[in-house]
């Protein structure tokens, strides 16, 4: 849907002609094991996840008064496990969209 009015935009400067401003970057090499900093952070987060899940399970099992704290610890453990999985699989790419 094209603009029906003029308000000072130069369409050629915004890439409206459908061409990419530069060729796509070459693909990064595939790795079986992530780079050392990512591996260390991922293993640390995995250990944190295990500790939080263990603490949440034990806390929630003590008494019903501690169940909310156990749920919070368990949720923190699940989020840490998710972050560990991202780090151990090589990290998240933020520039994988063709127009970024």
PDB file of N, CA and C in Angstrom:
ATOM      1  N   UNK A   1       0.853  -1.165   0.000  1.00  0.00           N
ATOM      2  CA  UNK A   1       0.000   0.000   0.000  1.00  0.00           C
ATOM      3  C   UNK A   1       0.898   1.227   0.000  1.00  0.00           C
ATOM      4  N   UNK A   2       0.837   1.997  -1.028  1.00  0.00           N
ATOM      5  CA  UNK A   2       1.686   3.178  -1.185  1.00  0.00           C
ATOM      6  C   UNK A   2       1.033   4.380  -0.507  1.00  0.00           C
ATOM      7  N   UNK A   3       1.894   5.316  -0.122  1.00  0.00           N
ATOM      8  CA  UNK A   3       1.391   6.562   0.448  1.00  0.00           C
ATOM      9  C   UNK A   3       0.663   7.347  -0.632  1.00  0.00           C
ATOM     10  N   UNK A   4      -0.468   7.916  -0.266  1.00  0.00           N
ATOM     11  CA  UNK A   4      -1.234   8.743  -1.196  1.00  0.00           C
ATOM     12  C   UNK A   4      -0.945  10.222  -1.000  1.00  0.00           C
ATOM     13  N   UNK A   5      -0.073  10.528  -0.083  1.00  0.00           N
ATOM     14  CA  UNK A   5       0.254  11.926   0.173  1.00  0.00           C
ATOM     15  C   UNK A   5       1.769  12.064   0.285  1.00  0.00           C
ATOM     16  N   UNK A   6       2.226  13.262   0.212  1.00  0.00           N
ATOM     17  CA  UNK A   6       3.660  13.535   0.264  1.00  0.00           C
ATOM     18  C   UNK A   6       3.980  14.223   1.587  1.00  0.00           C
ATOM     19  N   UNK A   7       4.945  13.684   2.293  1.00  0.00           N
ATOM     20  CA  UNK A   7       5.352  14.332   3.536  1.00  0.00           C
ATOM     21  C   UNK A   7       6.865  14.298   3.706  1.00  0.00           C
ATOM     22  N   UNK A   8       7.577  14.495   2.629  1.00  0.00           N
ATOM     23  CA  UNK A   8       9.005  14.719   2.696  1.00  0.00           C
ATOM     24  C   UNK A   8       9.886  13.487   2.721  1.00  0.00           C
ATOM     25  N   UNK A   9       9.365  12.311   2.437  1.00  0.00           N
ATOM     26  CA  UNK A   9      10.208  11.113   2.418  1.00  0.00           C
ATOM     27  C   UNK A   9      10.828  10.908   1.047  1.00  0.00           C
ATOM     28  N   UNK A  10      12.078  10.533   1.057  1.00  0.00           N
ATOM     29  CA  UNK A  10      12.760  10.151  -0.175  1.00  0.00           C
ATOM     30  C   UNK A  10      12.764   8.627  -0.216  1.00  0.00           C
ATOM     31  N   UNK A  11      11.926   8.033  -1.053  1.00  0.00           N
ATOM     32  CA  UNK A  11      11.753   6.577  -1.069  1.00  0.00           C
ATOM     33  C   UNK A  11      13.036   5.845  -1.428  1.00  0.00           C
ATOM     34  N   UNK A  12      13.887   6.425  -2.238  1.00  0.00           N
ATOM     35  CA  UNK A  12      15.116   5.735  -2.631  1.00  0.00           C
ATOM     36  C   UNK A  12      16.077   5.581  -1.456  1.00  0.00           C
ATOM     37  N   UNK A  13      16.027   6.476  -0.494  1.00  0.00           N
ATOM     38  CA  UNK A  13      16.937   6.401   0.649  1.00  0.00           C
ATOM     39  C   UNK A  13      16.522   5.333   1.646  1.00  0.00           C
ATOM     40  N   UNK A  14      15.292   4.866   1.599  1.00  0.00           N
ATOM     41  CA  UNK A  14      14.798   3.888   2.566  1.00  0.00           C
ATOM     42  C   UNK A  14      14.810   2.470   2.022  1.00  0.00           C
ATOM     43  N   UNK A  15      15.398   2.228   0.890  1.00  0.00           N
ATOM     44  CA  UNK A  15      15.450   0.883   0.334  1.00  0.00           C
ATOM     45  C   UNK A  15      14.141   0.425  -0.265  1.00  0.00           C
ATOM     46  N   UNK A  16      13.310   1.341  -0.707  1.00  0.00           N
ATOM     47  CA  UNK A  16      12.012   0.974  -1.254  1.00  0.00           C
ATOM     48  C   UNK A  16      12.122   0.302  -2.612  1.00  0.00           C
ATOM     49  N   UNK A  17      13.295   0.347  -3.232  1.00  0.00           N
ATOM     50  CA  UNK A  17      13.437  -0.265  -4.548  1.00  0.00           C
ATOM     51  C   UNK A  17      13.623  -1.777  -4.457  1.00  0.00           C
ATOM     52  N   UNK A  18      13.676  -2.350  -3.254  1.00  0.00           N
ATOM     53  CA  UNK A  18      13.747  -3.795  -3.087  1.00  0.00           C
ATOM     54  C   UNK A  18      15.150  -4.370  -3.065  1.00  0.00           C
ATOM     55  N   UNK A  19      16.171  -3.564  -3.247  1.00  0.00           N
ATOM     56  CA  UNK A  19      17.542  -4.070  -3.232  1.00  0.00           C
ATOM     57  C   UNK A  19      18.109  -3.985  -1.825  1.00  0.00           C
ATOM     58  N   UNK A  20      18.946  -4.954  -1.495  1.00  0.00           N
ATOM     59  CA  UNK A  20      19.622  -4.916  -0.203  1.00  0.00           C
ATOM     60  C   UNK A  20      20.733  -3.875  -0.248  1.00  0.00           C
ATOM     61  N   UNK A  21      21.002  -3.195   0.857  1.00  0.00           N
ATOM     62  CA  UNK A  21      22.042  -2.171   0.855  1.00  0.00           C
ATOM     63  C   UNK A  21      23.447  -2.747   0.695  1.00  0.00           C
ATOM     64  N   UNK A  22      23.630  -4.028   1.047  1.00  0.00           N
ATOM     65  CA  UNK A  22      24.929  -4.695   0.886  1.00  0.00           C
ATOM     66  C   UNK A  22      24.670  -6.193   0.784  1.00  0.00           C
ATOM     67  N   UNK A  23      25.611  -6.940   0.264  1.00  0.00           N
ATOM     68  CA  UNK A  23      25.389  -8.384   0.161  1.00  0.00           C
ATOM     69  C   UNK A  23      25.341  -9.026   1.549  1.00  0.00           C
ATOM     70  N   UNK A  24      24.642 -10.140   1.690  1.00  0.00           N
ATOM     71  CA  UNK A  24      24.577 -10.807   2.991  1.00  0.00           C
ATOM     72  C   UNK A  24      25.952 -11.283   3.444  1.00  0.00           C
ATOM     73  N   UNK A  25      26.137 -11.325   4.749  1.00  0.00           N
ATOM     74  CA  UNK A  25      27.401 -11.794   5.317  1.00  0.00           C
ATOM     75  C   UNK A  25      27.540 -13.293   5.082  1.00  0.00           C
ATOM     76  N   UNK A  26      28.764 -13.778   4.963  1.00  0.00           N
ATOM     77  CA  UNK A  26      28.941 -15.222   4.807  1.00  0.00           C
ATOM     78  C   UNK A  26      28.496 -15.942   6.080  1.00  0.00           C
ATOM     79  N   UNK A  27      28.014 -17.163   5.963  1.00  0.00           N
ATOM     80  CA  UNK A  27      27.566 -17.875   7.163  1.00  0.00           C
ATOM     81  C   UNK A  27      28.733 -18.175   8.096  1.00  0.00           C
ATOM     82  N   UNK A  28      28.442 -18.160   9.384  1.00  0.00           N
ATOM     83  CA  UNK A  28      29.464 -18.468  10.374  1.00  0.00           C
ATOM     84  C   UNK A  28      29.722 -19.971  10.380  1.00  0.00           C
ATOM     85  N   UNK A  29      30.945 -20.379  10.720  1.00  0.00           N
ATOM     86  CA  UNK A  29      31.230 -21.815  10.758  1.00  0.00           C
ATOM     87  C   UNK A  29      30.434 -22.496  11.868  1.00  0.00           C
ATOM     88  N   UNK A  30      30.004 -23.737  11.608  1.00  0.00           N
ATOM     89  CA  UNK A  30      29.259 -24.511  12.601  1.00  0.00           C
ATOM     90  C   UNK A  30      30.226 -25.053  13.639  1.00  0.00           C
ATOM     91  N   UNK A  31      29.812 -25.044  14.881  1.00  0.00           N
ATOM     92  CA  UNK A  31      30.649 -25.538  15.971  1.00  0.00           C
ATOM     93  C   UNK A  31      29.898 -26.627  16.723  1.00  0.00           C
ATOM     94  N   UNK A  32      30.634 -27.654  17.130  1.00  0.00           N
ATOM     95  CA  UNK A  32      30.044 -28.686  17.982  1.00  0.00           C
ATOM     96  C   UNK A  32      30.040 -28.190  19.427  1.00  0.00           C
ATOM     97  N   UNK A  33      31.147 -27.621  19.861  1.00  0.00           N
ATOM     98  CA  UNK A  33      31.285 -27.067  21.208  1.00  0.00           C
ATOM     99  C   UNK A  33      31.361 -25.549  21.063  1.00  0.00           C
ATOM    100  N   UNK A  34      30.585 -24.804  21.865  1.00  0.00           N
ATOM    101  CA  UNK A  34      30.642 -23.345  21.743  1.00  0.00           C
ATOM    102  C   UNK A  34      32.002 -22.799  22.168  1.00  0.00           C
ATOM    103  N   UNK A  35      32.226 -21.536  21.861  1.00  0.00           N
ATOM    104  CA  UNK A  35      33.466 -20.881  22.266  1.00  0.00           C
ATOM    105  C   UNK A  35      33.600 -20.933  23.786  1.00  0.00           C
ATOM    106  N   UNK A  36      34.828 -20.839  24.258  1.00  0.00           N
ATOM    107  CA  UNK A  36      35.115 -21.034  25.686  1.00  0.00           C
ATOM    108  C   UNK A  36      34.285 -20.134  26.613  1.00  0.00           C
ATOM    109  N   UNK A  37      34.165 -18.819  26.361  1.00  0.00           N
ATOM    110  CA  UNK A  37      33.357 -18.000  27.283  1.00  0.00           C
ATOM    111  C   UNK A  37      31.894 -18.445  27.329  1.00  0.00           C
ATOM    112  N   UNK A  38      31.340 -18.810  26.175  1.00  0.00           N
ATOM    113  CA  UNK A  38      29.951 -19.274  26.145  1.00  0.00           C
ATOM    114  C   UNK A  38      29.812 -20.606  26.877  1.00  0.00           C
ATOM    115  N   UNK A  39      30.800 -21.475  26.729  1.00  0.00           N
ATOM    116  CA  UNK A  39      30.773 -22.773  27.396  1.00  0.00           C
ATOM    117  C   UNK A  39      30.820 -22.599  28.912  1.00  0.00           C
ATOM    118  N   UNK A  40      31.713 -21.740  29.388  1.00  0.00           N
ATOM    119  CA  UNK A  40      31.845 -21.518  30.832  1.00  0.00           C
ATOM    120  C   UNK A  40      30.560 -20.925  31.401  1.00  0.00           C
ATOM    121  N   UNK A  41      30.013 -19.908  30.733  1.00  0.00           N
ATOM    122  CA  UNK A  41      28.761 -19.304  31.215  1.00  0.00           C
ATOM    123  C   UNK A  41      27.614 -20.299  31.164  1.00  0.00           C
ATOM    124  N   UNK A  42      27.560 -21.091  30.092  1.00  0.00           N
ATOM    125  CA  UNK A  42      26.496 -22.083  29.974  1.00  0.00           C
ATOM    126  C   UNK A  42      26.561 -23.134  31.063  1.00  0.00           C
ATOM    127  N   UNK A  43      27.765 -23.623  31.361  1.00  0.00           N
ATOM    128  CA  UNK A  43      27.910 -24.613  32.429  1.00  0.00           C
ATOM    129  C   UNK A  43      27.585 -24.003  33.793  1.00  0.00           C
ATOM    130  N   UNK A  44      27.980 -22.748  33.993  1.00  0.00           N
ATOM    131  CA  UNK A  44      27.639 -22.063  35.243  1.00  0.00           C
ATOM    132  C   UNK A  44      26.136 -21.898  35.405  1.00  0.00           C
ATOM    133  N   UNK A  45      25.467 -21.529  34.332  1.00  0.00           N
ATOM    134  CA  UNK A  45      24.015 -21.376  34.404  1.00  0.00           C
ATOM    135  C   UNK A  45      23.318 -22.721  34.572  1.00  0.00           C
ATOM    136  N   UNK A  46      23.874 -23.771  33.986  1.00  0.00           N
ATOM    137  CA  UNK A  46      23.301 -25.102  34.173  1.00  0.00           C
ATOM    138  C   UNK A  46      23.428 -25.534  35.633  1.00  0.00           C
ATOM    139  N   UNK A  47      24.575 -25.248  36.248  1.00  0.00           N
ATOM    140  CA  UNK A  47      24.751 -25.568  37.667  1.00  0.00           C
ATOM    141  C   UNK A  47      23.784 -24.750  38.526  1.00  0.00           C
ATOM    142  N   UNK A  48      23.629 -23.474  38.198  1.00  0.00           N
ATOM    143  CA  UNK A  48      22.685 -22.622  38.919  1.00  0.00           C
ATOM    144  C   UNK A  48      21.262 -23.156  38.761  1.00  0.00           C
ATOM    145  N   UNK A  49      20.912 -23.571  37.551  1.00  0.00           N
ATOM    146  CA  UNK A  49      19.578 -24.115  37.301  1.00  0.00           C
ATOM    147  C   UNK A  49      19.337 -25.357  38.146  1.00  0.00           C
ATOM    148  N   UNK A  50      20.314 -26.247  38.178  1.00  0.00           N
ATOM    149  CA  UNK A  50      20.160 -27.451  38.990  1.00  0.00           C
ATOM    150  C   UNK A  50      19.992 -27.125  40.464  1.00  0.00           C
ATOM    151  N   UNK A  51      20.793 -26.184  40.956  1.00  0.00           N
ATOM    152  CA  UNK A  51      20.683 -25.787  42.359  1.00  0.00           C
ATOM    153  C   UNK A  51      19.345 -25.148  42.686  1.00  0.00           C
ATOM    154  N   UNK A  52      18.873 -24.277  41.810  1.00  0.00           N
ATOM    155  CA  UNK A  52      17.587 -23.619  42.055  1.00  0.00           C
ATOM    156  C   UNK A  52      16.430 -24.607  41.988  1.00  0.00           C
ATOM    157  N   UNK A  53      16.473 -25.521  41.022  1.00  0.00           N
ATOM    158  CA  UNK A  53      15.405 -26.517  40.927  1.00  0.00           C
ATOM    159  C   UNK A  53      15.413 -27.435  42.149  1.00  0.00           C
ATOM    160  N   UNK A  54      16.581 -27.844  42.586  1.00  0.00           N
ATOM    161  CA  UNK A  54      16.691 -28.688  43.780  1.00  0.00           C
ATOM    162  C   UNK A  54      16.163 -27.941  45.009  1.00  0.00           C
ATOM    163  N   UNK A  55      16.583 -26.679  45.167  1.00  0.00           N
ATOM    164  CA  UNK A  55      16.132 -25.880  46.311  1.00  0.00           C
ATOM    165  C   UNK A  55      14.622 -25.646  46.255  1.00  0.00           C
ATOM    166  N   UNK A  56      14.102 -25.390  45.073  1.00  0.00           N
ATOM    167  CA  UNK A  56      12.663 -25.187  44.936  1.00  0.00           C
ATOM    168  C   UNK A  56      11.875 -26.433  45.289  1.00  0.00           C
ATOM    169  N   UNK A  57      12.347 -27.580  44.829  1.00  0.00           N
ATOM    170  CA  UNK A  57      11.663 -28.848  45.112  1.00  0.00           C
ATOM    171  C   UNK A  57      11.681 -29.134  46.614  1.00  0.00           C
ATOM    172  N   UNK A  58      12.845 -28.974  47.241  1.00  0.00           N
ATOM    173  CA  UNK A  58      12.955 -29.245  48.679  1.00  0.00           C
ATOM    174  C   UNK A  58      12.186 -28.226  49.514  1.00  0.00           C
ATOM    175  N   UNK A  59      12.204 -26.970  49.108  1.00  0.00           N
ATOM    176  CA  UNK A  59      11.491 -25.933  49.851  1.00  0.00           C
ATOM    177  C   UNK A  59       9.988 -26.148  49.765  1.00  0.00           C
ATOM    178  N   UNK A  60       9.495 -26.441  48.576  1.00  0.00           N
ATOM    179  CA  UNK A  60       8.055 -26.640  48.402  1.00  0.00           C
ATOM    180  C   UNK A  60       7.579 -27.890  49.131  1.00  0.00           C
ATOM    181  N   UNK A  61       8.457 -28.861  49.325  1.00  0.00           N
ATOM    182  CA  UNK A  61       8.064 -30.094  49.995  1.00  0.00           C
ATOM    183  C   UNK A  61       8.074 -30.013  51.510  1.00  0.00           C
ATOM    184  N   UNK A  62       8.638 -28.976  52.089  1.00  0.00           N
ATOM    185  CA  UNK A  62       8.727 -28.862  53.554  1.00  0.00           C
ATOM    186  C   UNK A  62       7.360 -28.594  54.182  1.00  0.00           C
ATOM    187  N   UNK A  63       6.746 -27.520  53.766  1.00  0.00           N
ATOM    188  CA  UNK A  63       5.445 -27.140  54.304  1.00  0.00           C
ATOM    189  C   UNK A  63       4.733 -26.274  53.274  1.00  0.00           C
ATOM    190  N   UNK A  64       3.421 -26.213  53.364  1.00  0.00           N
ATOM    191  CA  UNK A  64       2.665 -25.440  52.380  1.00  0.00           C
ATOM    192  C   UNK A  64       2.944 -23.950  52.506  1.00  0.00           C
ATOM    193  N   UNK A  65       3.440 -23.505  53.666  1.00  0.00           N
ATOM    194  CA  UNK A  65       3.771 -22.087  53.827  1.00  0.00           C
ATOM    195  C   UNK A  65       4.964 -21.681  52.956  1.00  0.00           C
ATOM    196  N   UNK A  66       5.842 -22.625  52.668  1.00  0.00           N
ATOM    197  CA  UNK A  66       7.016 -22.331  51.841  1.00  0.00           C
ATOM    198  C   UNK A  66       6.791 -22.645  50.360  1.00  0.00           C
ATOM    199  N   UNK A  67       5.606 -23.120  50.017  1.00  0.00           N
ATOM    200  CA  UNK A  67       5.331 -23.479  48.622  1.00  0.00           C
ATOM    201  C   UNK A  67       5.524 -22.301  47.659  1.00  0.00           C
ATOM    202  N   UNK A  68       5.077 -21.077  47.990  1.00  0.00           N
ATOM    203  CA  UNK A  68       5.328 -19.965  47.056  1.00  0.00           C
ATOM    204  C   UNK A  68       6.819 -19.715  46.821  1.00  0.00           C
ATOM    205  N   UNK A  69       7.623 -19.816  47.881  1.00  0.00           N
ATOM    206  CA  UNK A  69       9.070 -19.642  47.708  1.00  0.00           C
ATOM    207  C   UNK A  69       9.634 -20.758  46.839  1.00  0.00           C
ATOM    208  N   UNK A  70       9.133 -21.969  47.027  1.00  0.00           N
ATOM    209  CA  UNK A  70       9.574 -23.089  46.198  1.00  0.00           C
ATOM    210  C   UNK A  70       9.219 -22.888  44.738  1.00  0.00           C
ATOM    211  N   UNK A  71       8.031 -22.341  44.484  1.00  0.00           N
ATOM    212  CA  UNK A  71       7.636 -22.058  43.100  1.00  0.00           C
ATOM    213  C   UNK A  71       8.536 -20.999  42.474  1.00  0.00           C
ATOM    214  N   UNK A  72       8.872 -19.976  43.238  1.00  0.00           N
ATOM    215  CA  UNK A  72       9.761 -18.930  42.713  1.00  0.00           C
ATOM    216  C   UNK A  72      11.153 -19.484  42.429  1.00  0.00           C
ATOM    217  N   UNK A  73      11.662 -20.310  43.333  1.00  0.00           N
ATOM    218  CA  UNK A  73      12.971 -20.922  43.096  1.00  0.00           C
ATOM    219  C   UNK A  73      12.926 -21.832  41.869  1.00  0.00           C
ATOM    220  N   UNK A  74      11.848 -22.590  41.732  1.00  0.00           N
ATOM    221  CA  UNK A  74      11.706 -23.465  40.569  1.00  0.00           C
ATOM    222  C   UNK A  74      11.617 -22.679  39.270  1.00  0.00           C
ATOM    223  N   UNK A  75      10.890 -21.554  39.297  1.00  0.00           N
ATOM    224  CA  UNK A  75      10.795 -20.715  38.095  1.00  0.00           C
ATOM    225  C   UNK A  75      12.163 -20.148  37.734  1.00  0.00           C
ATOM    226  N   UNK A  76      12.917 -19.728  38.748  1.00  0.00           N
ATOM    227  CA  UNK A  76      14.279 -19.250  38.490  1.00  0.00           C
ATOM    228  C   UNK A  76      15.153 -20.345  37.915  1.00  0.00           C
ATOM    229  N   UNK A  77      14.969 -21.570  38.396  1.00  0.00           N
ATOM    230  CA  UNK A  77      15.718 -22.704  37.855  1.00  0.00           C
ATOM    231  C   UNK A  77      15.379 -22.981  36.406  1.00  0.00           C
ATOM    232  N   UNK A  78      14.094 -22.890  36.064  1.00  0.00           N
ATOM    233  CA  UNK A  78      13.702 -23.114  34.667  1.00  0.00           C
ATOM    234  C   UNK A  78      14.265 -22.031  33.750  1.00  0.00           C
ATOM    235  N   UNK A  79      14.235 -20.783  34.197  1.00  0.00           N
ATOM    236  CA  UNK A  79      14.799 -19.707  33.378  1.00  0.00           C
ATOM    237  C   UNK A  79      16.313 -19.861  33.225  1.00  0.00           C
ATOM    238  N   UNK A  80      16.978 -20.297  34.289  1.00  0.00           N
ATOM    239  CA  UNK A  80      18.423 -20.538  34.197  1.00  0.00           C
ATOM    240  C   UNK A  80      18.727 -21.689  33.253  1.00  0.00           C
ATOM    241  N   UNK A  81      17.894 -22.720  33.280  1.00  0.00           N
ATOM    242  CA  UNK A  81      18.094 -23.843  32.361  1.00  0.00           C
ATOM    243  C   UNK A  81      17.922 -23.388  30.918  1.00  0.00           C
ATOM    244  N   UNK A  82      16.952 -22.522  30.683  1.00  0.00           N
ATOM    245  CA  UNK A  82      16.731 -21.992  29.337  1.00  0.00           C
ATOM    246  C   UNK A  82      17.955 -21.185  28.892  1.00  0.00           C
ATOM    247  N   UNK A  83      18.462 -20.319  29.768  1.00  0.00           N
ATOM    248  CA  UNK A  83      19.648 -19.523  29.432  1.00  0.00           C
ATOM    249  C   UNK A  83      20.861 -20.420  29.201  1.00  0.00           C
ATOM    250  N   UNK A  84      20.993 -21.478  29.999  1.00  0.00           N
ATOM    251  CA  UNK A  84      22.110 -22.410  29.814  1.00  0.00           C
ATOM    252  C   UNK A  84      22.015 -23.090  28.459  1.00  0.00           C
ATOM    253  N   UNK A  85      20.812 -23.477  28.070  1.00  0.00           N
ATOM    254  CA  UNK A  85      20.643 -24.122  26.764  1.00  0.00           C
ATOM    255  C   UNK A  85      21.028 -23.178  25.634  1.00  0.00           C
ATOM    256  N   UNK A  86      20.673 -21.909  25.758  1.00  0.00           N
ATOM    257  CA  UNK A  86      21.042 -20.930  24.731  1.00  0.00           C
ATOM    258  C   UNK A  86      22.556 -20.793  24.654  1.00  0.00           C
ATOM    259  N   UNK A  87      23.214 -20.687  25.803  1.00  0.00           N
ATOM    260  CA  UNK A  87      24.669 -20.522  25.807  1.00  0.00           C
ATOM    261  C   UNK A  87      25.384 -21.771  25.315  1.00  0.00           C
ATOM    262  N   UNK A  88      24.909 -22.936  25.709  1.00  0.00           N
ATOM    263  CA  UNK A  88      25.597 -24.172  25.336  1.00  0.00           C
ATOM    264  C   UNK A  88      25.377 -24.555  23.874  1.00  0.00           C
ATOM    265  N   UNK A  89      24.373 -23.983  23.243  1.00  0.00           N
ATOM    266  CA  UNK A  89      24.146 -24.264  21.823  1.00  0.00           C
ATOM    267  C   UNK A  89      24.720 -23.181  20.923  1.00  0.00           C
ATOM    268  N   UNK A  90      25.526 -22.287  21.475  1.00  0.00           N
ATOM    269  CA  UNK A  90      26.207 -21.305  20.641  1.00  0.00           C
ATOM    270  C   UNK A  90      25.680 -19.901  20.741  1.00  0.00           C
ATOM    271  N   UNK A  91      24.676 -19.669  21.545  1.00  0.00           N
ATOM    272  CA  UNK A  91      24.175 -18.319  21.735  1.00  0.00           C
ATOM    273  C   UNK A  91      23.069 -17.961  20.768  1.00  0.00           C
ATOM    274  N   UNK A  92      22.459 -16.842  21.048  1.00  0.00           N
ATOM    275  CA  UNK A  92      21.357 -16.360  20.238  1.00  0.00           C
ATOM    276  C   UNK A  92      21.881 -15.349  19.235  1.00  0.00           C
ATOM    277  N   UNK A  93      21.415 -15.459  18.015  1.00  0.00           N
ATOM    278  CA  UNK A  93      21.820 -14.505  16.977  1.00  0.00           C
ATOM    279  C   UNK A  93      20.744 -13.448  16.838  1.00  0.00           C
ATOM    280  N   UNK A  94      21.161 -12.205  16.910  1.00  0.00           N
ATOM    281  CA  UNK A  94      20.213 -11.115  16.773  1.00  0.00           C
ATOM    282  C   UNK A  94      20.226 -10.521  15.371  1.00  0.00           C
ATOM    283  N   UNK A  95      21.161 -10.962  14.532  1.00  0.00           N
ATOM    284  CA  UNK A  95      21.264 -10.386  13.194  1.00  0.00           C
ATOM    285  C   UNK A  95      20.930 -11.408  12.113  1.00  0.00           C
ATOM    286  N   UNK A  96      20.069 -12.375  12.429  1.00  0.00           N
ATOM    287  CA  UNK A  96      19.754 -13.390  11.438  1.00  0.00           C
ATOM    288  C   UNK A  96      18.619 -12.980  10.504  1.00  0.00           C
ATOM    289  N   UNK A  97      17.996 -11.846  10.756  1.00  0.00           N
ATOM    290  CA  UNK A  97      16.946 -11.364   9.862  1.00  0.00           C
ATOM    291  C   UNK A  97      17.616 -10.731   8.645  1.00  0.00           C
ATOM    292  N   UNK A  98      17.117 -10.984   7.443  1.00  0.00           N
ATOM    293  CA  UNK A  98      17.813 -10.482   6.254  1.00  0.00           C
ATOM    294  C   UNK A  98      17.844  -8.960   6.141  1.00  0.00           C
ATOM    295  N   UNK A  99      17.004  -8.250   6.879  1.00  0.00           N
ATOM    296  CA  UNK A  99      16.961  -6.801   6.747  1.00  0.00           C
ATOM    297  C   UNK A  99      17.616  -6.090   7.917  1.00  0.00           C
ATOM    298  N   UNK A 100      18.332  -6.806   8.777  1.00  0.00           N
ATOM    299  CA  UNK A 100      19.011  -6.175   9.913  1.00  0.00           C
ATOM    300  C   UNK A 100      20.466  -6.006   9.578  1.00  0.00           C
TER     301      UNK A 100
END
